[in-house]
Short mmCIF file of C-alpha atoms and ligand atoms in Angstrom, two decimals:
data_model
loop_
_atom_site.label_atom_id
_atom_site.label_comp_id
_atom_site.label_asym_id
_atom_site.label_seq_id
_atom_site.Cartn_x
_atom_site.Cartn_y
_atom_site.Cartn_z
CA MET C 1473 -6.07 -22.24 -5.95
CA ALA C 1474 -2.31 -22.25 -6.51
CA THR C 1475 -1.12 -23.99 -9.65
CA HIS C 1476 1.49 -26.71 -9.24
CA LYS C 1477 3.99 -27.30 -12.00
CA LEU C 1478 4.67 -30.95 -12.78
CA LEU C 1479 7.25 -32.18 -15.25
CA LEU C 1480 6.73 -35.73 -16.52
CA LEU C 1481 9.76 -37.51 -17.98
CA PRO C 1482 8.50 -40.95 -19.05
CA GLY C 1483 11.87 -42.06 -20.45
CA ASP C 1484 12.44 -45.47 -22.05
CA GLY C 1485 11.14 -49.05 -22.03
CA ILE C 1486 8.19 -49.43 -19.66
CA GLY C 1487 8.63 -45.80 -18.51
CA PRO C 1488 5.97 -44.36 -20.87
CA GLU C 1489 3.61 -47.26 -20.08
CA VAL C 1490 3.66 -46.71 -16.32
CA MET C 1491 3.64 -42.91 -16.71
CA ALA C 1492 0.36 -43.18 -18.67
CA GLU C 1493 -1.20 -44.59 -15.49
CA VAL C 1494 0.06 -41.61 -13.49
CA ARG C 1495 -1.73 -39.39 -16.00
CA ARG C 1496 -4.91 -41.33 -15.32
CA VAL C 1497 -4.64 -40.63 -11.57
CA LEU C 1498 -3.76 -36.98 -12.19
CA ALA C 1499 -6.91 -36.69 -14.30
CA VAL C 1500 -9.00 -37.80 -11.30
CA ILE C 1501 -7.39 -35.13 -9.10
CA GLU C 1502 -7.97 -32.47 -11.76
CA ARG C 1503 -11.54 -33.53 -12.45
CA LYS C 1504 -12.34 -33.21 -8.76
CA GLY C 1505 -10.74 -29.77 -8.68
CA LEU C 1506 -8.43 -30.81 -5.82
CA ILE C 1507 -5.23 -29.40 -7.33
CA ALA C 1508 -4.67 -27.22 -10.38
CA PHE C 1509 -1.75 -28.62 -12.36
CA GLU C 1510 0.37 -27.22 -15.10
CA ILE C 1511 1.70 -30.44 -16.61
CA ASP C 1512 4.59 -30.54 -19.04
CA GLU C 1513 6.31 -33.54 -20.56
CA ASP C 1514 9.77 -34.03 -22.01
CA LEU C 1515 12.31 -36.64 -23.02
CA VAL C 1516 15.04 -38.29 -20.96
CA GLY C 1517 17.40 -41.23 -21.52
CA GLY C 1518 17.61 -43.08 -24.82
CA SER C 1519 14.49 -41.41 -26.16
CA ALA C 1520 16.14 -38.00 -25.63
CA TYR C 1521 19.36 -39.27 -27.23
CA ASP C 1522 17.45 -40.35 -30.34
CA VAL C 1523 16.09 -36.81 -30.77
CA HIS C 1524 18.78 -34.53 -29.30
CA GLY C 1525 21.94 -36.64 -29.42
CA LYS C 1526 22.21 -36.43 -25.61
CA ALA C 1527 20.38 -38.04 -22.70
CA ILE C 1528 18.60 -34.87 -21.63
CA SER C 1529 18.28 -31.48 -23.32
CA ASP C 1530 19.13 -28.19 -21.61
CA GLU C 1531 15.49 -27.14 -22.04
CA ALA C 1532 14.29 -30.23 -20.18
CA VAL C 1533 16.75 -29.51 -17.36
CA ALA C 1534 15.49 -25.91 -17.20
CA LYS C 1535 11.91 -27.19 -16.97
CA ALA C 1536 12.97 -29.51 -14.13
CA HIS C 1537 14.42 -26.52 -12.27
CA ALA C 1538 11.15 -24.63 -12.64
CA ALA C 1539 8.89 -27.56 -11.65
CA ASP C 1540 7.44 -28.17 -8.19
CA ALA C 1541 8.05 -31.84 -8.81
CA VAL C 1542 9.57 -33.98 -11.55
CA LEU C 1543 8.23 -37.49 -12.15
CA LEU C 1544 10.52 -39.82 -14.05
CA GLY C 1545 9.66 -43.27 -15.45
CA ALA C 1546 12.88 -45.12 -16.25
CA VAL C 1547 15.83 -44.85 -18.61
CA GLY C 1548 17.95 -47.30 -20.57
CA GLY C 1549 17.75 -50.31 -22.79
CA PRO C 1550 19.82 -52.49 -25.13
CA LYS C 1551 19.11 -50.16 -28.07
CA TRP C 1552 21.58 -47.66 -26.59
CA ASP C 1553 24.29 -50.10 -25.48
CA GLY C 1554 26.73 -48.76 -28.06
CA VAL C 1555 26.20 -45.06 -27.29
CA ALA C 1556 29.24 -43.04 -26.09
CA TYR C 1557 29.61 -43.19 -22.29
CA GLU C 1558 28.76 -39.50 -21.71
CA HIS C 1559 25.55 -39.84 -23.72
CA ARG C 1560 24.32 -43.16 -22.29
CA PRO C 1561 20.69 -43.02 -21.04
CA GLU C 1562 21.68 -42.97 -17.33
CA ALA C 1563 23.61 -39.73 -17.97
CA GLY C 1564 20.26 -37.92 -18.24
CA LEU C 1565 19.24 -39.07 -14.79
CA LEU C 1566 22.65 -38.32 -13.30
CA ARG C 1567 22.62 -34.81 -14.79
CA LEU C 1568 19.23 -34.13 -13.24
CA ARG C 1569 20.39 -35.32 -9.82
CA LYS C 1570 23.54 -33.21 -10.08
CA ASP C 1571 21.99 -30.03 -11.52
CA LEU C 1572 19.10 -30.02 -9.06
CA GLU C 1573 21.54 -30.90 -6.22
CA LEU C 1574 19.36 -33.75 -5.01
CA PHE C 1575 21.28 -34.80 -1.91
CA ALA C 1576 18.55 -36.71 -0.07
CA ASN C 1577 17.28 -40.01 -1.39
CA LEU C 1578 14.08 -41.29 0.19
CA ARG C 1579 13.20 -44.94 -0.16
CA PRO C 1580 10.08 -46.08 1.67
CA ALA C 1581 9.55 -49.75 2.40
CA ILE C 1582 5.83 -50.32 2.71
CA CYS C 1583 4.34 -53.75 2.92
CA TYR C 1584 0.75 -53.85 1.78
CA PRO C 1585 -1.11 -56.51 3.82
CA ALA C 1586 -2.26 -58.21 0.60
CA LEU C 1587 1.38 -58.73 -0.47
CA ALA C 1588 2.86 -59.77 2.88
CA ASP C 1589 3.25 -63.37 1.70
CA ALA C 1590 5.51 -62.22 -1.17
CA SER C 1591 8.18 -61.10 1.33
CA ALA C 1592 11.20 -63.23 2.15
CA LEU C 1593 10.30 -62.73 5.83
CA LYS C 1594 7.40 -64.18 7.78
CA ARG C 1595 4.08 -62.37 7.33
CA GLU C 1596 3.90 -61.19 10.96
CA LEU C 1597 7.28 -59.45 10.66
CA VAL C 1598 6.32 -57.39 7.61
CA ASP C 1599 2.52 -57.08 7.54
CA GLY C 1600 1.82 -53.34 7.86
CA LEU C 1601 5.50 -52.38 7.60
CA ASP C 1602 6.00 -48.68 6.77
CA LEU C 1603 9.53 -47.36 7.12
CA MET C 1604 11.54 -44.76 5.26
CA ILE C 1605 15.27 -44.83 4.54
CA VAL C 1606 16.82 -41.41 4.02
CA ARG C 1607 20.15 -41.87 2.26
CA GLU C 1608 22.72 -39.12 1.72
CA LEU C 1609 23.20 -39.18 -2.05
CA THR C 1610 25.89 -36.73 -3.13
CA GLY C 1611 28.75 -37.22 -0.66
CA GLY C 1612 30.70 -39.90 1.17
CA VAL C 1613 32.91 -42.65 -0.16
CA TYR C 1614 31.41 -42.72 -3.67
CA PHE C 1615 32.71 -39.22 -4.37
CA GLY C 1616 35.56 -38.54 -1.88
CA GLU C 1617 39.09 -37.90 -3.19
CA PRO C 1618 41.60 -39.48 -3.50
CA LYS C 1619 39.91 -42.28 -5.37
CA GLU C 1620 42.47 -44.28 -7.28
CA ILE C 1621 44.35 -47.48 -7.96
CA THR C 1622 48.14 -47.05 -7.92
CA ASP C 1623 51.02 -49.39 -8.72
CA LEU C 1624 53.33 -50.30 -5.86
CA PRO C 1625 57.11 -50.86 -6.27
CA ASN C 1626 56.68 -54.52 -5.28
CA GLY C 1627 54.42 -55.14 -8.30
CA GLN C 1628 51.22 -55.10 -6.27
CA LYS C 1629 48.46 -52.51 -6.58
CA ARG C 1630 46.85 -50.25 -3.99
CA ALA C 1631 43.23 -49.05 -4.18
CA VAL C 1632 41.92 -46.08 -2.23
CA ASP C 1633 38.41 -44.73 -1.78
CA THR C 1634 37.90 -41.85 0.61
CA GLN C 1635 34.96 -41.41 2.94
CA VAL C 1636 34.51 -37.66 3.50
CA TYR C 1637 31.69 -35.75 5.15
CA GLU C 1638 31.53 -32.10 6.16
CA THR C 1639 29.22 -30.70 8.82
CA TYR C 1640 26.78 -29.04 6.40
CA GLU C 1641 26.23 -32.27 4.47
CA ILE C 1642 25.25 -34.16 7.61
CA GLU C 1643 23.18 -31.27 8.98
CA ARG C 1644 21.01 -30.93 5.88
CA ILE C 1645 20.30 -34.67 5.54
CA ALA C 1646 19.48 -34.86 9.27
CA GLU C 1647 17.04 -31.96 8.84
CA VAL C 1648 15.29 -33.78 5.99
CA ALA C 1649 14.98 -36.88 8.19
CA PHE C 1650 13.55 -34.96 11.16
CA GLU C 1651 11.07 -33.08 8.97
CA LEU C 1652 9.92 -36.32 7.35
CA ALA C 1653 9.53 -37.99 10.73
CA ARG C 1654 7.17 -35.20 11.78
CA VAL C 1655 4.69 -36.16 9.03
CA ARG C 1656 5.13 -39.86 9.80
CA GLY C 1657 5.77 -41.66 13.10
CA ASN C 1658 7.98 -38.93 14.63
CA ARG C 1659 11.00 -41.21 15.18
CA VAL C 1660 14.45 -41.12 13.57
CA THR C 1661 17.18 -43.75 13.82
CA SER C 1662 20.59 -42.53 12.67
CA ALA C 1663 23.06 -45.19 11.51
CA GLU C 1664 26.86 -44.96 11.18
CA LYS C 1665 30.00 -46.75 12.36
CA ARG C 1666 31.32 -44.35 15.00
CA ASN C 1667 33.13 -47.23 16.69
CA VAL C 1668 35.60 -47.59 13.79
CA MET C 1669 35.21 -44.53 11.52
CA LYS C 1670 35.96 -40.86 12.17
CA SER C 1671 33.27 -39.90 9.66
CA GLY C 1672 30.85 -41.99 11.73
CA LEU C 1673 31.83 -40.10 14.86
CA LEU C 1674 31.23 -36.74 13.16
CA TRP C 1675 27.95 -38.03 11.69
CA ASN C 1676 26.77 -39.01 15.17
CA GLN C 1677 27.78 -35.67 16.70
CA VAL C 1678 26.23 -33.52 13.97
CA VAL C 1679 22.94 -35.47 13.93
CA THR C 1680 22.76 -35.09 17.72
CA ALA C 1681 23.52 -31.34 17.53
CA THR C 1682 20.98 -30.80 14.71
CA HIS C 1683 18.36 -32.61 16.77
CA ALA C 1684 18.99 -30.24 19.67
CA GLN C 1685 18.46 -27.23 17.40
CA GLY C 1686 14.69 -27.33 17.01
CA TYR C 1687 13.85 -30.98 16.47
CA GLU C 1688 13.59 -32.21 20.07
CA ASP C 1689 9.94 -33.12 19.50
CA VAL C 1690 11.18 -35.97 17.26
CA LYS C 1691 12.52 -39.09 19.04
CA LEU C 1692 16.13 -39.75 17.98
CA ASP C 1693 18.09 -43.00 18.40
CA HIS C 1694 21.55 -43.93 17.15
CA MET C 1695 22.44 -47.42 15.97
CA LEU C 1696 25.61 -48.86 14.47
CA ALA C 1697 24.96 -49.53 10.79
CA ASP C 1698 25.80 -53.25 11.05
CA ALA C 1699 23.45 -53.69 14.01
CA LEU C 1700 20.78 -51.82 12.10
CA GLY C 1701 21.20 -54.21 9.16
CA MET C 1702 20.58 -57.08 11.52
CA GLN C 1703 17.54 -55.40 13.11
CA LEU C 1704 16.11 -54.63 9.68
CA VAL C 1705 15.62 -58.32 8.98
CA ARG C 1706 14.90 -59.31 12.61
CA ALA C 1707 12.19 -56.76 13.48
CA PRO C 1708 11.77 -54.15 10.72
CA LYS C 1709 8.57 -52.68 12.15
CA GLN C 1710 10.54 -51.06 15.01
CA PHE C 1711 11.74 -48.34 12.58
CA ASP C 1712 10.08 -45.19 11.30
CA VAL C 1713 12.73 -43.01 9.55
CA ILE C 1714 16.31 -44.25 9.17
CA VAL C 1715 18.95 -41.69 8.17
CA THR C 1716 22.36 -42.79 7.00
CA ASP C 1717 25.24 -42.03 4.65
CA ASN C 1718 25.61 -42.83 0.96
CA LEU C 1719 27.29 -46.23 1.26
CA PHE C 1720 25.29 -47.66 4.17
CA GLY C 1721 22.12 -46.18 2.67
CA ASP C 1722 22.77 -47.90 -0.64
CA ILE C 1723 22.99 -51.28 1.04
CA LEU C 1724 20.34 -50.86 3.73
CA SER C 1725 17.74 -49.46 1.32
CA ASP C 1726 18.17 -52.46 -0.99
CA VAL C 1727 17.74 -54.80 1.97
CA ALA C 1728 14.66 -52.89 3.15
CA SER C 1729 13.13 -52.88 -0.31
CA MET C 1730 13.20 -56.65 -0.54
CA LEU C 1731 11.24 -56.93 2.69
CA THR C 1732 8.23 -55.89 0.68
CA GLY C 1733 8.21 -58.19 -2.35
CA SER C 1734 8.50 -56.92 -5.91
CA LEU C 1735 10.58 -54.27 -7.63
CA GLY C 1736 7.39 -53.10 -9.36
CA MET C 1737 6.06 -51.87 -6.00
CA LEU C 1738 8.84 -49.52 -4.90
CA PRO C 1739 8.73 -45.72 -5.25
CA SER C 1740 11.50 -43.27 -4.39
CA ALA C 1741 12.15 -39.56 -4.08
CA SER C 1742 15.28 -37.44 -4.32
CA LEU C 1743 15.16 -34.03 -2.68
CA GLY C 1744 17.37 -30.95 -2.83
CA ALA C 1745 17.90 -28.01 -0.49
CA GLU C 1746 15.02 -25.86 0.72
CA ASP C 1747 14.68 -22.60 -1.20
CA PRO C 1748 15.10 -19.85 1.43
CA VAL C 1749 12.41 -17.70 -0.24
CA THR C 1750 9.72 -20.19 -1.26
CA GLY C 1751 10.51 -22.91 1.29
CA LYS C 1752 10.18 -25.46 -1.53
CA ARG C 1753 12.66 -28.20 -2.33
CA LYS C 1754 13.69 -29.37 -5.78
CA ALA C 1755 12.38 -32.90 -6.10
CA LEU C 1756 12.50 -35.89 -8.42
CA TYR C 1757 10.18 -38.87 -7.95
CA GLU C 1758 10.76 -42.18 -9.68
CA PRO C 1759 10.15 -45.89 -9.27
CA VAL C 1760 13.14 -47.92 -8.08
CA HIS C 1761 12.85 -50.31 -11.04
CA GLY C 1762 14.48 -49.76 -14.42
CA SER C 1763 13.10 -49.75 -17.96
CA ALA C 1764 12.48 -53.54 -17.98
CA PRO C 1765 13.26 -54.06 -21.70
CA ASP C 1766 12.20 -57.72 -21.39
CA ILE C 1767 8.54 -56.71 -20.91
CA ALA C 1768 8.49 -53.25 -22.56
CA GLY C 1769 5.69 -52.69 -25.07
CA LYS C 1770 3.69 -55.68 -23.85
CA GLY C 1771 1.34 -53.76 -21.55
CA VAL C 1772 2.13 -56.00 -18.57
CA ALA C 1773 4.38 -53.76 -16.42
CA ASN C 1774 3.27 -53.05 -12.87
CA PRO C 1775 2.46 -49.31 -12.64
CA LEU C 1776 2.12 -49.24 -8.84
CA ALA C 1777 5.70 -48.07 -8.08
CA MET C 1778 5.17 -45.17 -10.50
CA ILE C 1779 1.76 -44.32 -9.01
CA ALA C 1780 3.19 -44.58 -5.48
CA SER C 1781 5.91 -42.14 -6.62
CA LEU C 1782 3.13 -39.69 -7.45
CA ALA C 1783 1.75 -40.26 -3.94
CA MET C 1784 5.16 -39.30 -2.53
CA ALA C 1785 5.14 -36.13 -4.68
CA LEU C 1786 1.69 -35.22 -3.32
CA LYS C 1787 2.98 -35.67 0.21
CA TYR C 1788 6.43 -34.12 0.07
CA SER C 1789 6.24 -31.51 -2.74
CA LEU C 1790 2.62 -30.54 -3.27
CA GLY C 1791 1.51 -30.19 0.36
CA LYS C 1792 -1.27 -32.78 0.05
CA PRO C 1793 -0.50 -35.54 2.56
CA ASP C 1794 -4.18 -36.48 2.88
CA LEU C 1795 -4.49 -36.98 -0.85
CA ALA C 1796 -1.28 -39.04 -0.80
CA ASP C 1797 -2.69 -41.27 1.95
CA THR C 1798 -5.92 -41.71 -0.01
CA LEU C 1799 -3.94 -42.74 -3.09
CA ASP C 1800 -1.94 -45.24 -1.02
CA ARG C 1801 -5.22 -46.61 0.37
CA ALA C 1802 -6.53 -46.94 -3.20
CA ILE C 1803 -3.45 -49.02 -4.10
CA ALA C 1804 -3.95 -51.18 -0.99
CA ALA C 1805 -7.66 -51.66 -1.82
CA VAL C 1806 -6.94 -52.77 -5.39
CA LEU C 1807 -4.37 -55.28 -4.13
CA ALA C 1808 -6.80 -56.48 -1.46
CA ASN C 1809 -9.35 -57.07 -4.25
CA GLY C 1810 -6.90 -59.50 -5.82
CA TYR C 1811 -5.65 -57.42 -8.76
CA ARG C 1812 -2.13 -58.51 -9.72
CA THR C 1813 0.24 -57.75 -12.58
CA GLY C 1814 2.50 -60.65 -13.60
CA ASP C 1815 5.37 -59.71 -11.27
CA ILE C 1816 3.21 -60.03 -8.14
CA TYR C 1817 0.81 -62.68 -9.40
CA VAL C 1818 -0.23 -65.48 -7.07
CA GLU C 1819 -2.48 -68.46 -7.74
CA GLY C 1820 -6.14 -67.50 -7.69
CA ALA C 1821 -5.59 -63.75 -8.12
CA LYS C 1822 -6.97 -61.61 -10.97
CA ARG C 1823 -4.16 -61.19 -13.50
CA VAL C 1824 -4.26 -57.72 -15.07
CA GLY C 1825 -2.12 -55.61 -17.40
CA THR C 1826 -0.67 -52.14 -16.85
CA ALA C 1827 -3.73 -50.18 -18.02
CA GLU C 1828 -6.22 -52.36 -16.15
CA MET C 1829 -4.23 -51.94 -12.92
CA GLY C 1830 -4.04 -48.17 -13.46
CA GLU C 1831 -7.77 -47.98 -14.18
CA ALA C 1832 -8.54 -49.97 -11.04
CA VAL C 1833 -6.41 -47.65 -8.87
CA ALA C 1834 -7.93 -44.53 -10.45
CA ALA C 1835 -11.43 -45.91 -9.87
CA ALA C 1836 -10.67 -46.87 -6.24
CA PHE C 1837 -9.10 -43.45 -5.67
CA ASP C 1838 -12.13 -41.73 -7.15
CA LYS C 1839 -14.43 -43.79 -4.91
CA LEU C 1840 -12.42 -43.11 -1.74
CA LEU C 1841 -12.39 -39.37 -2.52
CA ALA C 1842 -16.17 -39.40 -2.91
CA ALA C 1843 -16.68 -41.24 0.39
P1 LIG I 410 14.87 -53.54 -14.28
O1 LIG I 410 14.40 -52.98 -13.00
O2 LIG I 410 14.52 -52.78 -15.50
O3 LIG I 410 14.28 -55.03 -14.45
C1 LIG I 410 14.60 -56.11 -13.57
C2 LIG I 410 13.51 -57.19 -13.66
O4 LIG I 410 12.34 -56.71 -12.98
C3 LIG I 410 13.08 -57.50 -15.10
O5 LIG I 410 12.78 -58.86 -15.21
C4 LIG I 410 11.82 -56.67 -15.28
O6 LIG I 410 10.92 -57.20 -16.20
C5 LIG I 410 11.25 -56.65 -13.87
N1 LIG I 410 10.52 -55.40 -13.62
C6 LIG I 410 11.08 -54.17 -13.38
N2 LIG I 410 10.12 -53.26 -13.23
C7 LIG I 410 8.95 -53.91 -13.35
C8 LIG I 410 7.59 -53.49 -13.30
N3 LIG I 410 7.25 -52.22 -13.08
N4 LIG I 410 6.63 -54.43 -13.50
C9 LIG I 410 6.94 -55.71 -13.71
N5 LIG I 410 8.21 -56.18 -13.77
C10 LIG I 410 9.20 -55.27 -13.59
O7 LIG I 410 16.43 -53.73 -14.17
P2 LIG I 410 17.49 -54.25 -15.27
O8 LIG I 410 16.88 -55.33 -16.09
O9 LIG I 410 18.72 -54.50 -14.50
O10 LIG I 410 17.77 -52.99 -16.20
C11 LIG I 410 17.08 -52.74 -17.43
C12 LIG I 410 17.46 -51.37 -17.94
O11 LIG I 410 17.01 -50.37 -17.03
C13 LIG I 410 18.97 -51.15 -18.08
O12 LIG I 410 19.20 -50.38 -19.24
C14 LIG I 410 19.33 -50.38 -16.82
O13 LIG I 410 20.47 -49.59 -17.01
C15 LIG I 410 18.11 -49.54 -16.63
N6 LIG I 410 17.86 -49.08 -15.24
C16 LIG I 410 17.34 -47.84 -15.11
C17 LIG I 410 17.01 -47.36 -13.86
C18 LIG I 410 16.38 -46.00 -13.75
O14 LIG I 410 15.90 -45.48 -14.73
N7 LIG I 410 16.35 -45.41 -12.57
C19 LIG I 410 17.21 -48.17 -12.73
C20 LIG I 410 17.70 -49.46 -12.89
C21 LIG I 410 18.04 -49.92 -14.17
#
C-alpha cells in the first residue's frame, strides 16, 4: 500500500482543538488499514512566531511542498495584534498559498438535512444542497497592476484597481472545475460579466475552448455573475460546480456558505497545478472559520468543518472518494442523532463539546466502515 504524506498545521486558538479530532478520525483509518499515513506536524501563525520569530518556518514550508496534503487549523489571535505586519499570523497562511501556488480555491456548500432549519432560506430550498464554488485565487483584480490611489490636480483623488486575466490562468481553473465535476454531478456553471467586462469576455471564451478540448462529457453553462448571485438564493440546488474569478468567487462563496448555517460547518481546499510527472496537485485543506479566540481553550469549538476538510483531502488528494463519502455520511448521522456543539445548538438537541463531537463522528465512521 502506498504511503500518503500528511502535514498537520494546527495553528492558533481553536486550531489545535479541532485538529485533535482530525487525528481521532485518522486513527480509525489507520487502525482499519485503509490508508498508510506518514503524519508530520508543525507550527503556523502566532504559535510559529512565538518559537521562530516568523509565522511559518522554512522547514515547515519545505514539508508542505513534500506532503500529499496539508491540513491547517486556523491562525491568529489578539496575542499577536502588535506583531510587525510581515510576521503577523496570517502571513504564514499567505506564504503557504503563494509558495505552493495554490490558484484554485474550492468551497463546498453542503446542507446536512439535520441542519436545514439553521439556514436563512426555507428548508425545501436548501435541504440536501451540495454545490461547489471554484474560485480563482491568485489573479484578477486583487493583484492586477496598476493598483493605486493618486492625487488629482483639482484636489480630488483617483483610485485604480486592475482586473487582469491571461489565458493560462483561466484554462487551469476551468480544468480544475471540469475535473471536479466529473467526480460530482458532472455539471459546471461558469460565471463572469462578459456583457460589461473584457476580462469576462475572455473568461467566457477560454472556458468554452477548454471545455471543447477533452471535457465535452461535462455539461457546461455560462451565467452572468449577478444573475448567478440571484439564482444562488432563489434556487441553489440547480448548481453543481460553479467556476468564477477571484472577486466574484470571494462574494459568491460567502453567500453560498451562509445557505448552510454555521461557520463551524464549512471546509475548504486550495489546490495548485498538477505535477506533470506524478499527476498530483499541491493542496491545502482548512476550515473556513478562524481561530475563534472567544471560545479557544474551552473545548466547545465545532470540529466538523475541520473533519470535513479531511474528507475533502481524502477525495481530492488521497484518491479515496468512497472513504470521503463515508466520512461525510458519519457527520450527517451524528447530526441526525441530535449532537450539537454550541454554535449549531437548537432546543432539545444533545449539547456536546469538541472532543465528544469528534468521538461521535469517529465512532459513526468506524460503524459505517464495518457495515
Ligand atoms: P472566527 O471565524 O475565528 O470567529 C467568528 C465567530 O464564529 C466567533 O464568535 C467564533 O467563536 C465562532 N466560530 C468560529 N469557528 C467556530 C467553530 N469551529 N465552532 C464554534 N464557533 C466558531 O473569525 P474572527 O473572530 O473574525 O477572527 C478571529 C481570529 O481568526 C482573527 O485573528 C482572524 O484574523 C483569524 N482568522 C483566521 C482565519 C484562518 O486561519 N484561515 C480565517 C478567518 C479569521
